[in-house]
XYZ file of C-alpha atoms in Angstrom:
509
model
C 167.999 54.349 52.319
C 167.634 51.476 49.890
C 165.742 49.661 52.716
C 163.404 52.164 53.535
C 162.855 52.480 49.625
C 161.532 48.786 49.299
C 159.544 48.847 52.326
C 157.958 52.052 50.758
C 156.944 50.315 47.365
C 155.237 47.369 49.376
C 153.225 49.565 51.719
C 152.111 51.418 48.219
C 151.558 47.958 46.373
C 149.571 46.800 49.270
C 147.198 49.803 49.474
C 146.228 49.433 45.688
C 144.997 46.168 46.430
C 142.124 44.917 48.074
C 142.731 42.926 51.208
C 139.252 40.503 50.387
C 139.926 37.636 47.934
C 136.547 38.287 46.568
C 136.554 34.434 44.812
C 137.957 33.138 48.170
C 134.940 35.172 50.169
C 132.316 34.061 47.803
C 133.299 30.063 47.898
C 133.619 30.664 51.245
C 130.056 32.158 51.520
C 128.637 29.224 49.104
C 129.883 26.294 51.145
C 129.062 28.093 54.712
C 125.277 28.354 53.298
C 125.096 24.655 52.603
C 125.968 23.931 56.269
C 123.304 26.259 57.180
C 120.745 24.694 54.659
C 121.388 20.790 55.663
C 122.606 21.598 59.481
C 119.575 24.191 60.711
C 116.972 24.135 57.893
C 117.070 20.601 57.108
C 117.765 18.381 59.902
C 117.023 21.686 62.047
C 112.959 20.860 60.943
C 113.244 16.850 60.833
C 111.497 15.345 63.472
C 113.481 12.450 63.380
C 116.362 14.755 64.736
C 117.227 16.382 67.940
C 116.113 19.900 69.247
C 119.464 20.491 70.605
C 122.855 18.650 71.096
C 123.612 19.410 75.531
C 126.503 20.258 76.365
C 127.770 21.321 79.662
C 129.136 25.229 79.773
C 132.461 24.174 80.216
C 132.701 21.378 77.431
C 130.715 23.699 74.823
C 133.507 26.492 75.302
C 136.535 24.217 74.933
C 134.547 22.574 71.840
C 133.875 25.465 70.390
C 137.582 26.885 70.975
C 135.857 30.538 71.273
C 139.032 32.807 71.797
C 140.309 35.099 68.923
C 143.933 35.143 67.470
C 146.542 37.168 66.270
C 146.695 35.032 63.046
C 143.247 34.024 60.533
C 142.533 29.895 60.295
C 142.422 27.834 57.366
C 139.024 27.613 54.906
C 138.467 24.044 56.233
C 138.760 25.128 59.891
C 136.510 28.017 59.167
C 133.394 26.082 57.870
C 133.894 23.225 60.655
C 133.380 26.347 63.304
C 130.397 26.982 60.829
C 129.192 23.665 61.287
C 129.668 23.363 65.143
C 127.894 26.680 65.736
C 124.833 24.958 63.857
C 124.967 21.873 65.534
C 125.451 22.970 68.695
C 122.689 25.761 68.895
C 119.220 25.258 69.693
C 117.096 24.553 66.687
C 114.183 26.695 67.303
C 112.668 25.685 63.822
C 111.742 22.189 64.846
C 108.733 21.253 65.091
C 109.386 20.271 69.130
C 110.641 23.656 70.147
C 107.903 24.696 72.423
C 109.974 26.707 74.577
C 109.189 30.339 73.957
C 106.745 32.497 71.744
C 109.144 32.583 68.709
C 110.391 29.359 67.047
C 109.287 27.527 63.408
C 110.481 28.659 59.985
C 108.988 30.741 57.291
C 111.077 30.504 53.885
C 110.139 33.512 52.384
C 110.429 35.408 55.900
C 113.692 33.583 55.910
C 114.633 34.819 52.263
C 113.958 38.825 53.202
C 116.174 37.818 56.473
C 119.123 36.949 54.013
C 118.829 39.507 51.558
C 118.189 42.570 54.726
C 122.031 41.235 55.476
C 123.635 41.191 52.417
C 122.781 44.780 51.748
C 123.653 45.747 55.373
C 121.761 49.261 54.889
C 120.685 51.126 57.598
C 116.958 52.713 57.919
C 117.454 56.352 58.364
C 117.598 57.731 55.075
C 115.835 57.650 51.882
C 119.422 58.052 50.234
C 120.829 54.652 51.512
C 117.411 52.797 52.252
C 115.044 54.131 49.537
C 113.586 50.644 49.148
C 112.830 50.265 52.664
C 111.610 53.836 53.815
C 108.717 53.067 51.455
C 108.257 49.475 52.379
C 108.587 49.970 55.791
C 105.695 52.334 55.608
C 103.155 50.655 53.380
C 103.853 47.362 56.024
C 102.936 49.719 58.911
C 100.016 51.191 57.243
C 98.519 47.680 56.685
C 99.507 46.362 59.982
C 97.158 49.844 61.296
C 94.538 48.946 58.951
C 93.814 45.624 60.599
C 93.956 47.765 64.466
C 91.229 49.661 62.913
C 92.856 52.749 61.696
C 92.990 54.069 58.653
C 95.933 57.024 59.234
C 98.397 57.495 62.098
C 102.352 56.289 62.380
C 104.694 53.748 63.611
C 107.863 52.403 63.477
C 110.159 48.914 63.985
C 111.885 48.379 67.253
C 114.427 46.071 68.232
C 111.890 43.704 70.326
C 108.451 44.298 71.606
C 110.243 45.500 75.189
C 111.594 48.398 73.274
C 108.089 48.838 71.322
C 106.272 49.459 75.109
C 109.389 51.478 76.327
C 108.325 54.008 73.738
C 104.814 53.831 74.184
C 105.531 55.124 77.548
C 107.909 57.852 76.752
C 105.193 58.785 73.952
C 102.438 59.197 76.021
C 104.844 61.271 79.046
C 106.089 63.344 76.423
C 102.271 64.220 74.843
C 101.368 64.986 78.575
C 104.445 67.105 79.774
C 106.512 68.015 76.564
C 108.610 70.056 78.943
C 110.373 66.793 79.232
C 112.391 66.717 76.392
C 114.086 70.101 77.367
C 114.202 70.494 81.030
C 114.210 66.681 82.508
C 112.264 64.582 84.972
C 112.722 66.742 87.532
C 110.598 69.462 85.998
C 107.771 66.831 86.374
C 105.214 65.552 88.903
C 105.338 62.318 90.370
C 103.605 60.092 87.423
C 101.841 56.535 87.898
C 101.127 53.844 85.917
C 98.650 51.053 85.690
C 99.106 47.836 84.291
C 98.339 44.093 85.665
C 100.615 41.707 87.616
C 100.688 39.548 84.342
C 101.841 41.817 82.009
C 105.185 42.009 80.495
C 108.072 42.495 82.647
C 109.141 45.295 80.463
C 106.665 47.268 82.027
C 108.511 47.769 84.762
C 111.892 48.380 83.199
C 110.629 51.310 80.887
C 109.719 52.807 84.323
C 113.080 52.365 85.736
C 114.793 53.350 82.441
C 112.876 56.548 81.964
C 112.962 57.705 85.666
C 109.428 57.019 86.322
C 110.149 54.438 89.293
C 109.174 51.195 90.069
C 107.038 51.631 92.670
C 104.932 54.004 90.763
C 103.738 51.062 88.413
C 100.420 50.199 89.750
C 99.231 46.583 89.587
C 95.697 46.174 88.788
C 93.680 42.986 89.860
C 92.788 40.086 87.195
C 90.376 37.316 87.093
C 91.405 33.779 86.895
C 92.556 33.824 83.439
C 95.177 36.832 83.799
C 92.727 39.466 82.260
C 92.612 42.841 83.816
C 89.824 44.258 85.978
C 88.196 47.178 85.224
C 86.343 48.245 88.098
C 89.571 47.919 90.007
C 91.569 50.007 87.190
C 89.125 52.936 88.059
C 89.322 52.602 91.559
C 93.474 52.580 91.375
C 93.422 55.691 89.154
C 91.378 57.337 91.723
C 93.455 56.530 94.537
C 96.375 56.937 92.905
C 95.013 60.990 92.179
C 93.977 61.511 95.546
C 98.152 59.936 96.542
C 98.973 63.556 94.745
C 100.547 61.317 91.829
C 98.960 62.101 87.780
C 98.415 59.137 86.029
C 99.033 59.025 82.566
C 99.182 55.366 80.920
C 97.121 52.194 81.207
C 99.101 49.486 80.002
C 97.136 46.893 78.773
C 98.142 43.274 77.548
C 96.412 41.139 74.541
C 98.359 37.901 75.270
C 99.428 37.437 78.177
C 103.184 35.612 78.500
C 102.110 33.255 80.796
C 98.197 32.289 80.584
C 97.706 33.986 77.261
C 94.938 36.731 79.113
C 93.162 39.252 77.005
C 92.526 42.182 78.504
C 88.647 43.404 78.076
C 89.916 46.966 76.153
C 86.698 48.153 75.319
C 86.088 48.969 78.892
C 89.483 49.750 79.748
C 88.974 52.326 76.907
C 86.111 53.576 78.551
C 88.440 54.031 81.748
C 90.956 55.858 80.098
C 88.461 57.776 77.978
C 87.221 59.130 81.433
C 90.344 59.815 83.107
C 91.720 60.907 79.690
C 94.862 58.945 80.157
C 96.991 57.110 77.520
C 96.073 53.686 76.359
C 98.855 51.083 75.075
C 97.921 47.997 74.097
C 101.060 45.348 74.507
C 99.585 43.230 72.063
C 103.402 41.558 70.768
C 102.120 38.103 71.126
C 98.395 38.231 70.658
C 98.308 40.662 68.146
C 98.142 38.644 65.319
C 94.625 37.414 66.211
C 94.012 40.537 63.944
C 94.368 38.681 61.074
C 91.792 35.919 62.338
C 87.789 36.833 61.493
C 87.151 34.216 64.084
C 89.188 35.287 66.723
C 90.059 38.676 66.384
C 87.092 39.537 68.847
C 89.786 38.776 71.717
C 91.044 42.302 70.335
C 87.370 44.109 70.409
C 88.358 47.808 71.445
C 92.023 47.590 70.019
C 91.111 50.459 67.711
C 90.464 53.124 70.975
C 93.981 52.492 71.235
C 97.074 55.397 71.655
C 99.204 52.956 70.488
C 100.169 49.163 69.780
C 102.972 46.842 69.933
C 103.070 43.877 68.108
C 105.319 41.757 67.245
C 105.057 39.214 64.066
C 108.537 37.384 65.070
C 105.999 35.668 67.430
C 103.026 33.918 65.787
C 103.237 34.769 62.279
C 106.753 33.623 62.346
C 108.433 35.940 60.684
C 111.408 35.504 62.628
C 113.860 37.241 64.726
C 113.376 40.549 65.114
C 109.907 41.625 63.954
C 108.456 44.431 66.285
C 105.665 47.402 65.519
C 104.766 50.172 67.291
C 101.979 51.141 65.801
C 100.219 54.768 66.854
C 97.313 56.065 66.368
C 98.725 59.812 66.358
C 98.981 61.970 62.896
C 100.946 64.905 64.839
C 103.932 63.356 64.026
C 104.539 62.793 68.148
C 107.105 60.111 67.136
C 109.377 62.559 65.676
C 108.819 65.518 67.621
C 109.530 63.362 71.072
C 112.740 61.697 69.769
C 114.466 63.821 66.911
C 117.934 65.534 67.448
C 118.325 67.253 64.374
C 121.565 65.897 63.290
C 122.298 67.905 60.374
C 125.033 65.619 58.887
C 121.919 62.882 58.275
C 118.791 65.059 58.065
C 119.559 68.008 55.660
C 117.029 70.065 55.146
C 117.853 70.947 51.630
C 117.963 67.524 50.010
C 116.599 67.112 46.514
C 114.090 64.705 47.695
C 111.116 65.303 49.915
C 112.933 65.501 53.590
C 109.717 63.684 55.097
C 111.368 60.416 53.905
C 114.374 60.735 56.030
C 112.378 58.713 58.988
C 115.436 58.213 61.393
C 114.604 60.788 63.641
C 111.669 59.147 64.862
C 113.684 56.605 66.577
C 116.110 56.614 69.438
C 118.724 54.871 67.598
C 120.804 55.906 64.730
C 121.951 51.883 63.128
C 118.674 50.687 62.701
C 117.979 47.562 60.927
C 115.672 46.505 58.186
C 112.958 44.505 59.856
C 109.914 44.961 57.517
C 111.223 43.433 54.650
C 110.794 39.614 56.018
C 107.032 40.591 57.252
C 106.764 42.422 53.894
C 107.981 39.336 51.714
C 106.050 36.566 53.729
C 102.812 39.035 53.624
C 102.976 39.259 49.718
C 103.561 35.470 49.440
C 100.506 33.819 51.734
C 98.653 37.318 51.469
C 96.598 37.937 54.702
C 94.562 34.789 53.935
C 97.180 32.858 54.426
C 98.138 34.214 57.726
C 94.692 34.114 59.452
C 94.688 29.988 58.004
C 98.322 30.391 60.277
C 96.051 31.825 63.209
C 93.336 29.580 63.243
C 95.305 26.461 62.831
C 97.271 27.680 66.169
C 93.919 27.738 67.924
C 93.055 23.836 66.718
C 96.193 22.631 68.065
C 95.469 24.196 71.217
C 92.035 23.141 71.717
C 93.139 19.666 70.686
C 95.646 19.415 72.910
C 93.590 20.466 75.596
C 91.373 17.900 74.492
C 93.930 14.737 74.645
C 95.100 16.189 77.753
C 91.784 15.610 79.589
C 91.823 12.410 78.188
C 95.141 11.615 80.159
C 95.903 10.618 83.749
C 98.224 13.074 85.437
C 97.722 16.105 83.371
C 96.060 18.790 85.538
C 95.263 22.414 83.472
C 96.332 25.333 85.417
C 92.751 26.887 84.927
C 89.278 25.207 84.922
C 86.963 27.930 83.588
C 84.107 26.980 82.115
C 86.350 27.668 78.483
C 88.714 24.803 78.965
C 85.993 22.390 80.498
C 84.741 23.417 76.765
C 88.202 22.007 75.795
C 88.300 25.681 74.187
C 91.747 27.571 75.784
C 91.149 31.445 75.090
C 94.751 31.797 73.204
C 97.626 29.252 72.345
C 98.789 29.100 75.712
C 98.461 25.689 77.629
C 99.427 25.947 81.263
C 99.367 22.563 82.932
C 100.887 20.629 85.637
C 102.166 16.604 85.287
C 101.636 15.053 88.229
C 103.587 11.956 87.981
C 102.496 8.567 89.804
C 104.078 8.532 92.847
C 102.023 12.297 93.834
C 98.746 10.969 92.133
C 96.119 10.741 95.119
C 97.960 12.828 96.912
C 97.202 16.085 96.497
C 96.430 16.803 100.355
C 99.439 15.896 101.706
C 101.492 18.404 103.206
C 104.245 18.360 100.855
C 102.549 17.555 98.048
C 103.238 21.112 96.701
C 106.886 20.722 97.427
C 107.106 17.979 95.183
C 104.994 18.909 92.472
C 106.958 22.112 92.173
C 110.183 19.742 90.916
C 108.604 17.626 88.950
C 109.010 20.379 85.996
C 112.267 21.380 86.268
C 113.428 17.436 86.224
C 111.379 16.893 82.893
C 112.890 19.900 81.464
C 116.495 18.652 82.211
C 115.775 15.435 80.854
C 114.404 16.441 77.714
C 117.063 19.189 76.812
C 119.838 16.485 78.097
C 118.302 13.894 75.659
C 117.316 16.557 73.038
C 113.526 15.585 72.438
C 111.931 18.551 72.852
C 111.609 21.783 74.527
C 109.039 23.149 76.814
C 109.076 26.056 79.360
C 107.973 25.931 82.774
C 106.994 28.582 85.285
C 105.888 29.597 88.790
C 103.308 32.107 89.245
C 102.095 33.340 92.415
C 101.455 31.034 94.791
C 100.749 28.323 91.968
C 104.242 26.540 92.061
C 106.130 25.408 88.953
C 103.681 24.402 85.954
C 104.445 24.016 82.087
C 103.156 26.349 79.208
C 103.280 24.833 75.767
C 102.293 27.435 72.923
C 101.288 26.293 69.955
C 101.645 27.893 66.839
C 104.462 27.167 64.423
C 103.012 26.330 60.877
C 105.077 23.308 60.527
C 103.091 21.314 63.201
C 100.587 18.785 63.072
C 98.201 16.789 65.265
C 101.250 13.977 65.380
C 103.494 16.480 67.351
C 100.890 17.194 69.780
C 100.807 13.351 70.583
C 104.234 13.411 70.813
C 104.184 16.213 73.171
C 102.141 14.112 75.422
C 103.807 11.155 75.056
C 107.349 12.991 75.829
C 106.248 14.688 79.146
C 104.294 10.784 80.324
C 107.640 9.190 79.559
C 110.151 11.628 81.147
C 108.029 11.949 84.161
C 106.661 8.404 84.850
C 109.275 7.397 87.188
C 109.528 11.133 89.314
């Protein structure tokens, strides 16, 4: 009885105290940030440092020591995990990450990134996100303003994939409503058309929404990835007379790969006639829009249904930073998606319901994403991010430029634009043909070897930790390197370097 007693008094003394040392936490929080600020944004940006630190699978698990216990570890312990996890991860803020469309650092971005996780709110209410609701639309509303609209709707997705996954159920849903209610079995067999270069997500939305694979239609494209029209029009007509109703074009304003823009004035004309839904996946091109120079890549963009872009990418805003914008003021988002839940969307709150925005998306937890856009926007203003743009497009073109200038570099296109030394977007596709292949190119295995000379570099450079550059097939052109270009910290000196890295890693293949 006594025993029991005791153990009783404990449990109670225990439960009127808080089980975070809120002084412990905060040092805590204080000395993890300075690992952060020396490990990833300082020597994370100096080029005198490496990209990454390799490590084999196997040796990075057993470094790390990634299982969980039964028992917490020490402060010390703690923040050397803190540092390992910094020094051991790829630093896609230096200045030699070339690897994918994302990568540099914006400090104010950066800043809204911090602050978004210390409040941890979610953006579905006005009650718990007031801030955001309102910021969120006022960023959307300028982001339409520069596609060319001056009302419709949007929203923030978790990644441009998910942005063109809801394009498509959008424009099924406008088409056959009936969907929502009775299912894909209450429809007819749908197509779609996009091109062979377009985002792989594409296809996936089909699968994921039932549509099928093989109902995604690949229209032809000219040699710099760019849709055809006339062969767009001639699909959709044989598609109608296969018994199948077409109901999106899915165009692309950036291609992954060659950085193609599709002509959408006259794919607007297409869809215009066949009165079909246009999406534009503009997620890495998009930001041309901010460019008076070279926003004509986007001439049509305003004809649009609907846009994805996503400002992680050029503007480097950072991870995740994804619009769908819309052209629609029917309030389609909503009316496709919402579910009513009455425990979040009361009808009889004391502030205008039209706030609570959640039930235009298909999640419930969704985070803040337009704070980091909002915050860099207000501190360069759009000014500053078209001087982002159009120093992108120098660093291309001069690359180009050395390039042609250099023995062994062979561009993946020769239209008459990079003969100019003038690539259309940021995107530089090229081959290295290292010394022993140079003269060669008839031979019957020349192809063969070419198509390992990229995946050697690659190894070597990540294995040494110089730099990072993607490489690619693509049809039947066999493994080549894309370098984009875009990250504000850069300068003419990296470029060099770029060239000087890929000569010296592959002079001895």
């Amino acid at each position: 009885m006594k025993t029991s007693k005791v153990l009783s008094i404990k449990v109670l003394r225990d439960l009127n105290e808080p089980l975070i040392d809120h002084a412990e936490g905060q040092f805590f929080l204080n000395e993890a940030f300075k690992i952060i600020m020396e490990e990833v944004l300082s020597n994370g940006t100096d080029i005198k440092q490496k990209v990454c630190e390799w490590k084999e699978p196997e040796e990075l698990a057993l470094l790390l020591d990634l299982g969980v216990r039964e028992t917490g570890e020490p402060r010390d312990k703690l923040l050397q995990r803190v540092r390992d996890v910094a020094k051991y991860s790829i630093k896609t803020s230096h200045p030699h990450f070339f690897n994918q469309q994302y990568g540099g650092v914006d400090y104010h971005s950066l800043a809204g990134r911090f602050l978004t996780e210390a409040l941890n709110t979610n953006l579905f209410t006005y009650e718990v996100a007031p801030v955001f609701v309102l910021m969120e639309n006022e960023v959307l509303r300028g982001l339409r303003q520069l596609v060319g609209w001056t009302e419709g709707d949007g929203i923030f997705c978790p990644g441009g994939s998910t942005s063109n996954m809801y394009a498509m159920n959008l424009a099924r849903y406008q088409r056959f409503p009936q969907v929502k209610s009775q299912g894909v079995w209450a429809l007819p067999r749908l197509s779609i058309f996009t091109s062979p270069e377009s985002h792989y997500s594409v296809k996936k939305s089909a699968a994921f929404l039932g549509i099928g694979l093989d109902n995604v239609i690949f229209v032809k494209v000219d040699d710099r990835g760019r849709m055809i029209p006339e062969d767009l029009d001639e699909k959709i007509e044989l598609s109608k007379s296969q018994d199948a109703v077409p109901f999106l074009v899915s165009c692309t304003s950036g291609t992954t790969v060659q950085g193609g823009f599709d002509p959408l004035e006259h794919i607007a004309d297409i869809c215009d006639k066949h009165k079909l839904w246009m999406h534009v996946d503009a997620c890495w091109g998009g930001s041309v829009l901010f460019s008076k120079k070279h926003r004509h890549l986007m001439k049509g963009v305003d004809r649009a249904n609907s846009v994805a872009w996503n400002p992680h990418k050029m503007l480097v805003a950072g991870l995740q930073c994804s619009a769908l914008l819309l052209k629609d003021t029917t309030n389609l988002l909503k009316q496709c998606h919402s579910a009513n839940a009455t425990y979040l969307f009361q009808q009889d709150k004391f502030y205008d319901v039209n706030l609570d925005i959640g039930d235009k998306s298909v999640q419930c937890s969704r985070k803040v994403d337009c704070l980091k856009l909002w915050l860099m926007w207000k501190a360069v203003g759009s000014t500053g991010l078209e001087e982002r743009v159009d120093k992108a497009f120098i660093h291309a073109r001069y690359l180009v430029e050395q390039m042609k200038k250099r023995e062994g570099f062979q561009l993946l296109s020769m239209v008459i634009s990079y003969i100019l030394h003038k690539p259309d977007f940021v995107n530089v596709c090229f081959w290295f043909v290292p010394p022993s292949l140079r003269g060669k190119e008839g031979t019957e295995d020349y192809q063969e070897k070419l198509a390992k000379v990229a995946p050697v570099i690659k190894e070597r450079m990540m294995k040494q930790g110089t730099m990072m550059v993607g490489y690619q097939p693509l049809g039947n052109k066999v493994n080549f390197f894309r370098v984009t270009v875009f990250s504000p910290l850069l300068s003419q000196k990296d470029m060099d370097f770029f060239l000087d890295e890929i000569e010296r890693l592959g002079k001895d293949l």
